[in-house]
PDB file of C-alpha atoms in Angstrom:
ATOM      1  CA  MET A   1     -19.299  -2.263 -30.399  1.00  0.00           C
ATOM      2  CA  GLN A   2     -18.710  -3.455 -33.943  1.00  0.00           C
ATOM      3  CA  GLY A   3     -22.171  -2.299 -34.938  1.00  0.00           C
ATOM      4  CA  ALA A   4     -21.380   1.242 -33.742  1.00  0.00           C
ATOM      5  CA  ALA A   5     -18.107   1.260 -35.693  1.00  0.00           C
ATOM      6  CA  GLU A   6     -19.878   0.123 -38.858  1.00  0.00           C
ATOM      7  CA  ASN A   7     -22.535   2.795 -38.323  1.00  0.00           C
ATOM      8  CA  CYS A   8     -19.832   5.495 -38.101  1.00  0.00           C
ATOM      9  CA  LYS A   9     -18.217   4.258 -41.320  1.00  0.00           C
ATOM     10  CA  ARG A  10     -21.520   4.529 -43.141  1.00  0.00           C
ATOM     11  CA  LYS A  11     -21.906   8.109 -41.914  1.00  0.00           C
ATOM     12  CA  GLY A  12     -18.342   8.934 -42.940  1.00  0.00           C
ATOM     13  CA  LYS A  13     -16.982   9.045 -39.365  1.00  0.00           C
ATOM     14  CA  LYS A  14     -13.861   7.210 -38.327  1.00  0.00           C
ATOM     15  CA  THR A  15     -13.995   5.317 -35.015  1.00  0.00           C
ATOM     16  CA  MET A  16     -10.699   5.355 -33.165  1.00  0.00           C
ATOM     17  CA  GLU A  17      -9.903   2.189 -31.270  1.00  0.00           C
ATOM     18  CA  MET A  18      -8.437   2.989 -27.846  1.00  0.00           C
ATOM     19  CA  PRO A  19      -7.030   0.112 -25.757  1.00  0.00           C
ATOM     20  CA  VAL A  20      -7.600   0.493 -22.014  1.00  0.00           C
ATOM     21  CA  TYR A  21      -5.497  -1.187 -19.330  1.00  0.00           C
ATOM     22  CA  LEU A  22      -7.744  -1.240 -16.241  1.00  0.00           C
ATOM     23  CA  PHE A  23      -6.033  -1.689 -12.866  1.00  0.00           C
ATOM     24  CA  THR A  24      -8.589  -2.373 -10.127  1.00  0.00           C
ATOM     25  CA  GLY A  25      -8.263  -3.178  -6.445  1.00  0.00           C
ATOM     26  CA  PHE A  26      -8.292  -1.501  -3.081  1.00  0.00           C
ATOM     27  CA  LEU A  27      -5.979   0.822  -1.164  1.00  0.00           C
ATOM     28  CA  GLU A  28      -2.567  -0.725  -0.452  1.00  0.00           C
ATOM     29  CA  GLY A  29      -3.142  -3.318  -3.186  1.00  0.00           C
ATOM     30  CA  GLY A  30      -0.105  -2.258  -5.232  1.00  0.00           C
ATOM     31  CA  LYS A  31      -1.756  -0.685  -8.297  1.00  0.00           C
ATOM     32  CA  THR A  32       0.364   2.479  -8.299  1.00  0.00           C
ATOM     33  CA  HIS A  33       3.581   0.525  -7.815  1.00  0.00           C
ATOM     34  CA  VAL A  34       2.874  -1.845 -10.725  1.00  0.00           C
ATOM     35  CA  ILE A  35       1.797   0.980 -13.044  1.00  0.00           C
ATOM     36  CA  GLN A  36       4.925   2.978 -12.127  1.00  0.00           C
ATOM     37  CA  GLU A  37       7.168  -0.036 -12.839  1.00  0.00           C
ATOM     38  CA  SER A  38       5.365  -0.736 -16.121  1.00  0.00           C
ATOM     39  CA  LEU A  39       5.825   2.830 -17.344  1.00  0.00           C
ATOM     40  CA  GLU A  40       9.524   2.693 -16.389  1.00  0.00           C
ATOM     41  CA  ASP A  41       9.964  -0.429 -18.543  1.00  0.00           C
ATOM     42  CA  GLN A  42      10.810   0.086 -22.224  1.00  0.00           C
ATOM     43  CA  ARG A  43       8.989  -3.148 -23.119  1.00  0.00           C
ATOM     44  CA  PHE A  44       5.668  -1.610 -22.025  1.00  0.00           C
ATOM     45  CA  ASN A  45       6.412   2.068 -22.515  1.00  0.00           C
ATOM     46  CA  SER A  46       8.034   2.017 -25.929  1.00  0.00           C
ATOM     47  CA  GLY A  47       6.732   5.295 -27.289  1.00  0.00           C
ATOM     48  CA  GLU A  48       2.937   5.063 -27.256  1.00  0.00           C
ATOM     49  CA  LYS A  49       1.263   8.242 -26.050  1.00  0.00           C
ATOM     50  CA  THR A  50      -0.358   7.172 -22.805  1.00  0.00           C
ATOM     51  CA  LEU A  51      -3.150   8.763 -20.815  1.00  0.00           C
ATOM     52  CA  LEU A  52      -2.870   7.705 -17.178  1.00  0.00           C
ATOM     53  CA  LEU A  53      -6.194   8.206 -15.409  1.00  0.00           C
ATOM     54  CA  VAL A  54      -5.820   8.194 -11.634  1.00  0.00           C
ATOM     55  CA  CYS A  55      -9.159   7.705  -9.900  1.00  0.00           C
ATOM     56  CA  GLU A  56      -7.957   7.515  -6.315  1.00  0.00           C
ATOM     57  CA  GLU A  57      -5.237   9.029  -4.223  1.00  0.00           C
ATOM     58  CA  GLY A  58      -3.224   6.286  -2.597  1.00  0.00           C
ATOM     59  CA  ILE A  59      -0.136   6.178  -0.424  1.00  0.00           C
ATOM     60  CA  ASP A  60       2.370   6.100  -3.302  1.00  0.00           C
ATOM     61  CA  GLU A  61       2.757   8.942  -5.803  1.00  0.00           C
ATOM     62  CA  TYR A  62       3.766   8.632  -9.419  1.00  0.00           C
ATOM     63  CA  GLU A  63       7.277   9.687 -10.442  1.00  0.00           C
ATOM     64  CA  PRO A  64       6.891  10.673 -14.117  1.00  0.00           C
ATOM     65  CA  GLU A  65      10.559  11.642 -14.328  1.00  0.00           C
ATOM     66  CA  SER A  66      11.350   7.915 -13.926  1.00  0.00           C
ATOM     67  CA  PHE A  67       9.108   6.785 -16.809  1.00  0.00           C
ATOM     68  CA  TRP A  68      11.159   5.312 -19.652  1.00  0.00           C
ATOM     69  CA  ALA A  69       9.736   7.748 -22.202  1.00  0.00           C
ATOM     70  CA  LYS A  70       8.241  11.198 -21.726  1.00  0.00           C
ATOM     71  CA  ASN A  71       4.985  10.175 -23.370  1.00  0.00           C
ATOM     72  CA  VAL A  72       2.651   9.827 -20.375  1.00  0.00           C
ATOM     73  CA  TRP A  73       0.120  12.423 -19.305  1.00  0.00           C
ATOM     74  CA  ILE A  74      -1.460  12.014 -15.890  1.00  0.00           C
ATOM     75  CA  GLU A  75      -5.023  13.162 -15.309  1.00  0.00           C
ATOM     76  CA  GLN A  76      -6.865  12.920 -11.982  1.00  0.00           C
ATOM     77  CA  ILE A  77     -10.497  11.926 -11.657  1.00  0.00           C
ATOM     78  CA  GLU A  78     -11.215  12.511  -7.993  1.00  0.00           C
ATOM     79  CA  ASP A  79     -14.983  12.923  -8.162  1.00  0.00           C
ATOM     80  CA  LYS A  80     -17.114  10.055  -9.431  1.00  0.00           C
ATOM     81  CA  GLN A  81     -19.314  12.603 -11.243  1.00  0.00           C
ATOM     82  CA  ASP A  82     -16.331  13.357 -13.518  1.00  0.00           C
ATOM     83  CA  LEU A  83     -16.341   9.736 -14.653  1.00  0.00           C
ATOM     84  CA  ASN A  84     -18.497  10.263 -17.724  1.00  0.00           C
ATOM     85  CA  GLU A  85     -18.177   9.866 -21.484  1.00  0.00           C
ATOM     86  CA  ALA A  86     -17.883  13.597 -22.207  1.00  0.00           C
ATOM     87  CA  ASN A  87     -15.056  14.111 -19.707  1.00  0.00           C
ATOM     88  CA  LEU A  88     -13.170  10.968 -20.773  1.00  0.00           C
ATOM     89  CA  THR A  89     -13.490  11.967 -24.433  1.00  0.00           C
ATOM     90  CA  ALA A  90     -12.163  15.447 -23.669  1.00  0.00           C
ATOM     91  CA  LEU A  91      -9.194  13.991 -21.780  1.00  0.00           C
ATOM     92  CA  ALA A  92      -8.444  11.525 -24.589  1.00  0.00           C
ATOM     93  CA  ASN A  93      -8.572  14.277 -27.222  1.00  0.00           C
ATOM     94  CA  LYS A  94      -6.326  16.595 -25.223  1.00  0.00           C
ATOM     95  CA  HIS A  95      -3.113  15.019 -26.542  1.00  0.00           C
ATOM     96  CA  LYS A  96      -4.364  12.353 -28.987  1.00  0.00           C
ATOM     97  CA  TYR A  97      -3.347   9.339 -26.913  1.00  0.00           C
ATOM     98  CA  ASP A  98      -2.590   5.855 -28.247  1.00  0.00           C
ATOM     99  CA  ARG A  99      -3.770   4.040 -25.108  1.00  0.00           C
ATOM    100  CA  VAL A 100      -5.261   4.592 -21.672  1.00  0.00           C
ATOM    101  CA  VAL A 101      -4.032   3.205 -18.352  1.00  0.00           C
ATOM    102  CA  VAL A 102      -6.513   3.509 -15.477  1.00  0.00           C
ATOM    103  CA  GLU A 103      -5.818   3.244 -11.765  1.00  0.00           C
ATOM    104  CA  TYR A 104      -9.414   2.702 -10.709  1.00  0.00           C
ATOM    105  CA  ASN A 105     -10.988   3.581  -7.375  1.00  0.00           C
ATOM    106  CA  GLY A 106     -11.740   0.394  -5.436  1.00  0.00           C
ATOM    107  CA  MET A 107     -14.911   1.862  -3.966  1.00  0.00           C
ATOM    108  CA  TRP A 108     -16.469   2.607  -7.378  1.00  0.00           C
ATOM    109  CA  SER A 109     -18.334   0.033  -9.432  1.00  0.00           C
ATOM    110  CA  VAL A 110     -16.408  -1.134 -12.503  1.00  0.00           C
ATOM    111  CA  GLN A 111     -19.694  -1.031 -14.395  1.00  0.00           C
ATOM    112  CA  ASP A 112     -19.668   2.772 -13.954  1.00  0.00           C
ATOM    113  CA  PHE A 113     -16.369   2.896 -15.852  1.00  0.00           C
ATOM    114  CA  TYR A 114     -17.646   0.589 -18.603  1.00  0.00           C
ATOM    115  CA  GLU A 115     -20.682   2.827 -19.089  1.00  0.00           C
ATOM    116  CA  ALA A 116     -18.538   5.990 -19.157  1.00  0.00           C
ATOM    117  CA  MET A 117     -16.079   4.708 -21.772  1.00  0.00           C
ATOM    118  CA  PRO A 118     -16.235   6.701 -25.008  1.00  0.00           C
ATOM    119  CA  GLU A 119     -17.036   4.971 -28.287  1.00  0.00           C
ATOM    120  CA  GLY A 120     -14.034   3.046 -29.567  1.00  0.00           C
ATOM    121  CA  TRP A 121     -12.535   2.437 -26.119  1.00  0.00           C
ATOM    122  CA  TYR A 122     -12.209  -1.225 -25.219  1.00  0.00           C
ATOM    123  CA  ILE A 123     -10.742  -3.107 -22.275  1.00  0.00           C
ATOM    124  CA  TYR A 124      -7.461  -4.539 -23.494  1.00  0.00           C
ATOM    125  CA  GLN A 125      -6.566  -5.964 -20.089  1.00  0.00           C
ATOM    126  CA  GLN A 126      -8.241  -5.817 -16.686  1.00  0.00           C
ATOM    127  CA  MET A 127      -6.265  -6.696 -13.575  1.00  0.00           C
ATOM    128  CA  LEU A 128      -7.022  -6.797  -9.859  1.00  0.00           C
ATOM    129  CA  PHE A 129      -4.355  -6.043  -7.267  1.00  0.00           C
ATOM    130  CA  ALA A 130      -4.968  -6.830  -3.614  1.00  0.00           C
ATOM    131  CA  ASP A 131      -3.078  -7.187  -0.370  1.00  0.00           C
ATOM    132  CA  ALA A 132      -3.234 -10.937   0.315  1.00  0.00           C
ATOM    133  CA  SER A 133      -3.346 -10.397   4.081  1.00  0.00           C
ATOM    134  CA  THR A 134      -6.566  -8.340   3.836  1.00  0.00           C
ATOM    135  CA  PHE A 135      -8.208 -10.117   0.877  1.00  0.00           C
ATOM    136  CA  LEU A 136     -10.502 -12.384   2.918  1.00  0.00           C
ATOM    137  CA  THR A 137     -11.483  -9.503   5.232  1.00  0.00           C
ATOM    138  CA  TYR A 138     -12.440  -7.330   2.248  1.00  0.00           C
ATOM    139  CA  ASN A 139     -14.407 -10.270   0.844  1.00  0.00           C
ATOM    140  CA  ALA A 140     -16.267 -10.792   4.138  1.00  0.00           C
ATOM    141  CA  ASN A 141     -17.073  -7.096   4.672  1.00  0.00           C
ATOM    142  CA  MET A 142     -17.429  -5.750   1.112  1.00  0.00           C
ATOM    143  CA  ARG A 143     -18.457  -8.800  -0.869  1.00  0.00           C
ATOM    144  CA  GLN A 144     -20.252  -6.954  -3.667  1.00  0.00           C
ATOM    145  CA  LEU A 145     -17.240  -4.708  -4.330  1.00  0.00           C
ATOM    146  CA  MET A 146     -14.973  -7.774  -4.417  1.00  0.00           C
ATOM    147  CA  VAL A 147     -17.256  -9.572  -6.871  1.00  0.00           C
ATOM    148  CA  ASP A 148     -17.391  -6.396  -8.973  1.00  0.00           C
ATOM    149  CA  LYS A 149     -13.592  -6.286  -9.286  1.00  0.00           C
ATOM    150  CA  LEU A 150     -13.040 -10.036  -9.666  1.00  0.00           C
ATOM    151  CA  GLN A 151     -15.664 -11.037 -12.223  1.00  0.00           C
ATOM    152  CA  ASN A 152     -13.939  -9.600 -15.318  1.00  0.00           C
ATOM    153  CA  ALA A 153     -10.319  -9.582 -14.172  1.00  0.00           C
ATOM    154  CA  GLU A 154      -7.927 -11.511 -16.394  1.00  0.00           C
ATOM    155  CA  MET A 155      -5.166 -11.457 -13.829  1.00  0.00           C
ATOM    156  CA  ILE A 156      -5.341 -11.286 -10.041  1.00  0.00           C
ATOM    157  CA  VAL A 157      -2.184 -10.360  -8.161  1.00  0.00           C
ATOM    158  CA  LEU A 158      -2.096 -10.835  -4.409  1.00  0.00           C
ATOM    159  CA  ASN A 159       0.715  -8.730  -2.973  1.00  0.00           C
ATOM    160  CA  ARG A 160       2.378  -8.936   0.424  1.00  0.00           C
ATOM    161  CA  THR A 161       1.494 -12.600   0.801  1.00  0.00           C
ATOM    162  CA  PRO A 162       2.546 -13.667   4.311  1.00  0.00           C
ATOM    163  CA  GLU A 163       3.976 -17.091   4.860  1.00  0.00           C
ATOM    164  CA  GLY A 164       1.343 -19.550   6.003  1.00  0.00           C
ATOM    165  CA  ILE A 165      -1.647 -17.667   4.579  1.00  0.00           C
ATOM    166  CA  ASP A 166      -4.612 -19.858   3.644  1.00  0.00           C
ATOM    167  CA  LYS A 167      -4.225 -19.722  -0.146  1.00  0.00           C
ATOM    168  CA  ASP A 168      -6.930 -22.368  -0.529  1.00  0.00           C
ATOM    169  CA  ALA A 169      -9.521 -20.044   1.042  1.00  0.00           C
ATOM    170  CA  ILE A 170      -8.457 -17.191  -1.253  1.00  0.00           C
ATOM    171  CA  HIS A 171      -8.445 -19.516  -4.251  1.00  0.00           C
ATOM    172  CA  LYS A 172     -12.012 -20.690  -3.463  1.00  0.00           C
ATOM    173  CA  VAL A 173     -13.271 -17.097  -3.304  1.00  0.00           C
ATOM    174  CA  ILE A 174     -11.681 -16.224  -6.640  1.00  0.00           C
ATOM    175  CA  ARG A 175     -12.724 -19.422  -8.432  1.00  0.00           C
ATOM    176  CA  GLY A 176     -16.264 -19.028  -7.074  1.00  0.00           C
ATOM    177  CA  ILE A 177     -16.478 -15.782  -9.080  1.00  0.00           C
ATOM    178  CA  THR A 178     -14.218 -16.389 -12.085  1.00  0.00           C
ATOM    179  CA  ARG A 179     -12.488 -19.409 -13.553  1.00  0.00           C
ATOM    180  CA  ARG A 180     -10.618 -17.623 -16.337  1.00  0.00           C
ATOM    181  CA  ALA A 181      -8.359 -15.322 -14.303  1.00  0.00           C
ATOM    182  CA  SER A 182      -4.718 -16.108 -13.661  1.00  0.00           C
ATOM    183  CA  ILE A 183      -3.760 -15.864  -9.993  1.00  0.00           C
ATOM    184  CA  ALA A 184      -0.324 -14.754  -8.797  1.00  0.00           C
ATOM    185  CA  TYR A 185       1.010 -14.409  -5.264  1.00  0.00           C
ATOM    186  CA  ASP A 186       3.830 -11.995  -4.536  1.00  0.00           C
TER     187      ASP A 186
END
């Protein structure tokens, strides 16, 4: 990425750095809830213009009137074909955002998002949210999608953790794919 930025400078273009907070996981994993709470919190939402890309329709809906500041614009990407550099660039230029928050579709490859990111966009933080009670079932039945979401996650949050769940089995799955991610049970 640095080479592209240097190339733009030589040609007189300015590359805009755009931090991306990527929330991955599957339905009922808690992504919408955590994003909603984050945008209601002044410590996270302190005035930066934020583009919220919603790539799947879950159970919960966003309540923008509850966001701490009125600086968040929500854009839907319902069709995977709309996940492309031209569309993402157009959305980012619409209001001149300072950052991007993405609620990513659990059935789409994360690599597709990486490839669609416009020049200057970079992953600032990537997190995986999952329902702890279904984590091992998802892993057994959709292993490649689990690996896809786990391999670059910096933080893994397992929500709705029932008492007595086999955390060792979950831990082995996660550590078999990534050793750098923090793991939290809620």
